[in-house]
CSV table of C-alpha atoms in Angstrom, one decimal:
chain,number,residue,atom,x,y,z
A,26,MET,CA,1.1,17.7,-10.0
A,27,HIS,CA,-1.1,14.7,-10.2
A,28,VAL,CA,-2.1,12.7,-7.1
A,29,ALA,CA,-3.7,9.2,-7.2
A,30,TYR,CA,-5.6,8.7,-3.9
A,31,TYR,CA,-6.8,5.2,-3.0
A,32,HIS,CA,-9.0,4.6,0.1
A,33,ALA,CA,-10.7,1.7,1.7
A,34,SER,CA,-13.6,3.5,3.4
A,35,ARG,CA,-16.4,1.3,4.7
A,36,PHE,CA,-18.7,3.7,6.6
A,37,GLY,CA,-17.9,6.9,4.6
A,38,ASN,CA,-15.4,8.5,6.9
A,39,GLY,CA,-12.4,7.7,4.7
A,40,ALA,CA,-14.4,8.9,1.6
A,41,ALA,CA,-15.1,12.2,3.4
A,42,VAL,CA,-11.4,12.6,4.2
A,43,ALA,CA,-10.5,11.8,0.5
A,44,ALA,CA,-13.0,14.3,-0.8
A,45,LYS,CA,-11.7,17.1,1.5
A,46,PHE,CA,-8.1,16.3,0.5
A,47,ALA,CA,-9.1,16.5,-3.2
A,48,GLU,CA,-10.9,19.8,-2.6
A,49,ILE,CA,-7.9,21.4,-0.7
A,50,MET,CA,-5.5,20.2,-3.4
A,51,ALA,CA,-7.7,21.4,-6.3
A,52,ALA,CA,-7.7,24.9,-4.8
A,53,ARG,CA,-3.9,24.7,-5.1
A,54,GLY,CA,-4.0,23.6,-8.7
A,55,VAL,CA,-3.3,19.9,-8.1
A,56,THR,CA,-5.3,17.2,-9.7
A,57,VAL,CA,-6.4,14.4,-7.4
A,58,ASP,CA,-8.0,11.2,-8.7
A,59,VAL,CA,-9.9,9.5,-5.8
A,60,ARG,CA,-10.8,5.8,-6.0
A,61,HIS,CA,-11.9,3.1,-3.6
A,62,MET,CA,-9.2,0.4,-3.5
A,63,ARG,CA,-11.8,-2.3,-4.4
A,64,ASP,CA,-12.3,-0.4,-7.7
A,65,ALA,CA,-8.6,-0.4,-8.7
A,66,ASP,CA,-6.0,-3.0,-9.6
A,67,PRO,CA,-2.9,-2.5,-7.4
A,68,LYS,CA,-0.7,-4.2,-10.0
A,69,ARG,CA,-1.7,-1.7,-12.7
A,70,LEU,CA,-1.7,1.7,-11.0
A,71,PRO,CA,-1.8,4.7,-13.5
A,72,PRO,CA,1.1,7.0,-13.5
A,73,ALA,CA,1.0,9.8,-10.8
A,74,ASP,CA,3.4,12.1,-9.2
A,75,LEU,CA,2.3,10.9,-5.8
A,76,TYR,CA,0.1,8.1,-4.5
A,77,VAL,CA,-1.9,8.4,-1.3
A,78,PHE,CA,-3.0,5.2,0.4
A,79,SER,CA,-5.8,5.7,3.0
A,80,THR,CA,-7.4,3.1,5.2
A,81,PRO,CA,-9.5,2.9,8.3
A,82,GLY,CA,-8.4,0.8,11.2
A,83,PHE,CA,-10.4,-2.3,12.2
A,84,MET,CA,-9.4,-4.1,15.4
A,85,GLY,CA,-6.1,-2.2,15.4
A,86,LYS,CA,-5.1,-3.2,11.8
A,87,PRO,CA,-5.8,-1.7,8.3
A,88,ARG,CA,-8.8,-3.1,6.6
A,89,ARG,CA,-8.2,-6.4,4.7
A,90,THR,CA,-8.9,-4.6,1.4
A,91,ALA,CA,-6.1,-2.1,2.2
A,92,ARG,CA,-3.6,-4.7,3.4
A,93,SER,CA,-4.1,-6.7,0.2
A,94,PHE,CA,-3.9,-3.6,-2.0
A,95,ALA,CA,-0.7,-2.4,-0.3
A,96,LYS,CA,0.8,-5.8,-0.5
A,97,HIS,CA,0.2,-6.1,-4.2
A,98,ALA,CA,0.8,-2.5,-5.2
A,99,ARG,CA,3.4,-2.1,-7.9
A,100,LEU,CA,5.1,1.2,-7.9
A,101,GLN,CA,8.0,2.3,-10.0
A,102,PRO,CA,11.3,2.7,-8.1
A,103,GLY,CA,11.6,6.2,-6.5
A,104,THR,CA,7.8,6.7,-6.6
A,105,ARG,CA,6.6,8.9,-3.9
A,106,TYR,CA,3.6,7.9,-1.7
A,107,ALA,CA,1.9,9.1,1.5
A,108,ILE,CA,-0.3,7.2,4.0
A,109,LEU,CA,-3.4,8.7,5.7
A,110,THR,CA,-5.3,6.6,8.2
A,111,THR,CA,-8.7,7.0,9.9
A,112,GLU,CA,-8.6,5.3,13.3
A,113,VAL,CA,-11.0,5.2,16.3
A,114,ALA,CA,-10.0,7.7,18.9
A,115,PRO,CA,-9.0,6.2,22.3
A,116,ARG,CA,-11.9,6.4,24.8
A,117,PRO,CA,-11.7,6.5,28.5
A,118,ASP,CA,-12.8,3.4,30.5
A,119,LYS,CA,-15.6,3.4,33.0
A,120,ASN,CA,-13.2,5.1,35.5
A,121,GLY,CA,-12.4,7.9,33.1
A,122,GLN,CA,-8.9,6.6,32.4
A,123,LEU,CA,-7.5,6.5,28.9
A,124,PRO,CA,-5.6,3.3,27.9
A,125,ASP,CA,-1.9,3.4,28.7
A,126,PRO,CA,0.6,3.8,25.7
A,127,GLU,CA,1.4,0.1,25.6
A,128,LYS,CA,-2.2,-0.9,25.2
A,129,LEU,CA,-2.7,1.9,22.6
A,130,ASP,CA,0.2,0.6,20.6
A,131,ARG,CA,-1.4,-2.9,20.4
A,132,TRP,CA,-4.7,-1.4,19.2
A,133,GLN,CA,-3.5,1.3,16.9
A,134,ARG,CA,-1.1,-0.5,14.5
A,135,VAL,CA,-2.7,0.7,11.3
A,136,MET,CA,0.2,3.1,10.3
A,137,PRO,CA,3.0,0.7,11.2
A,138,ILE,CA,1.4,-2.1,9.2
A,139,MET,CA,0.8,0.1,6.2
A,140,ARG,CA,4.4,1.3,6.4
A,141,GLU,CA,5.7,-2.3,6.5
A,142,LEU,CA,3.5,-3.4,3.6
A,143,LEU,CA,4.7,-0.5,1.4
A,144,GLU,CA,8.3,-0.6,2.5
A,145,GLY,CA,10.7,-0.8,-0.4
A,146,LYS,CA,7.9,0.0,-3.0
A,147,GLY,CA,8.7,3.7,-3.2
A,148,VAL,CA,9.6,6.6,-1.0
A,149,GLU,CA,7.2,7.6,1.8
A,150,VAL,CA,6.9,11.4,1.9
A,151,ALA,CA,4.1,12.1,4.4
A,152,GLU,CA,1.7,10.4,6.8
A,153,GLY,CA,-1.2,11.4,8.9
A,154,THR,CA,-4.1,10.2,11.0
A,155,VAL,CA,-7.6,11.4,11.4
A,156,ARG,CA,-9.5,10.1,14.4
A,157,VAL,CA,-13.1,8.8,14.3
A,158,THR,CA,-15.2,9.1,17.4
A,159,ASP,CA,-16.8,5.7,17.0
A,160,LEU,CA,-16.6,2.7,14.7
A,161,LYS,CA,-19.0,4.2,12.2
A,162,GLY,CA,-18.1,7.8,12.9
A,163,PRO,CA,-18.4,10.7,12.9
A,164,LEU,CA,-15.0,12.1,12.3
A,165,GLU,CA,-13.3,14.0,15.2
A,166,GLU,CA,-13.9,17.7,15.7
A,167,GLY,CA,-11.3,19.6,13.6
A,168,TRP,CA,-10.6,16.8,11.2
A,169,GLU,CA,-10.6,19.1,8.3
A,170,GLU,CA,-7.6,20.9,9.8
A,171,LYS,CA,-5.7,17.6,10.1
A,172,VAL,CA,-6.4,16.9,6.4
A,173,ARG,CA,-5.3,20.5,5.5
A,174,ALA,CA,-2.0,19.9,7.5
A,175,PHE,CA,-1.5,16.6,5.6
A,176,ALA,CA,-2.1,18.5,2.3
A,177,ASP,CA,0.4,21.2,3.4
A,178,ARG,CA,3.1,18.6,4.0
A,179,ILE,CA,2.6,17.2,0.6
A,180,SER,CA,2.5,20.6,-1.0
A,181,SER,CA,5.7,21.6,0.7
A,182,ILE,CA,7.4,18.5,-0.5
A,183,GLN,CA,6.3,19.2,-4.1
A,184,SER,CA,7.5,22.8,-3.8
A,185,SER,CA,10.9,21.7,-2.6
A,186,ALA,CA,11.2,19.1,-5.4
A,187,ALA,CA,10.4,21.6,-8.2
């Protein structure tokens, strides 16, 4: 299996997630080519068994680089892809209250926007989110296990397709 992993990391959190994913998959005999979206042409993606698109959230949306990349990505019909986001974890307000679900939905729209941009370009097979404790990081405690769980979902899909 060959995975092409494209991320739009700005502060290094997404790059760390990509590196961990590649490490986990390499231990399973899977080749993962990791590239920053700014260093790739979305209209000329090399062949792969699976594409992973990873982006941080900024002001509740995917980074502009990722939105543009996803919008212009050209995938062959039936191509499988997965989405992995890094988003700021909700924080309690000065009274210790977490935002209500409606407010969270307004500020955490990274995954729905990426889904919409990639809709019809292939077949989504997995998605996941890793939280960041602050704008520049660090990643949440236990983030490696979330990446491993994401890799497990992809591995199980590959096993069932074989």
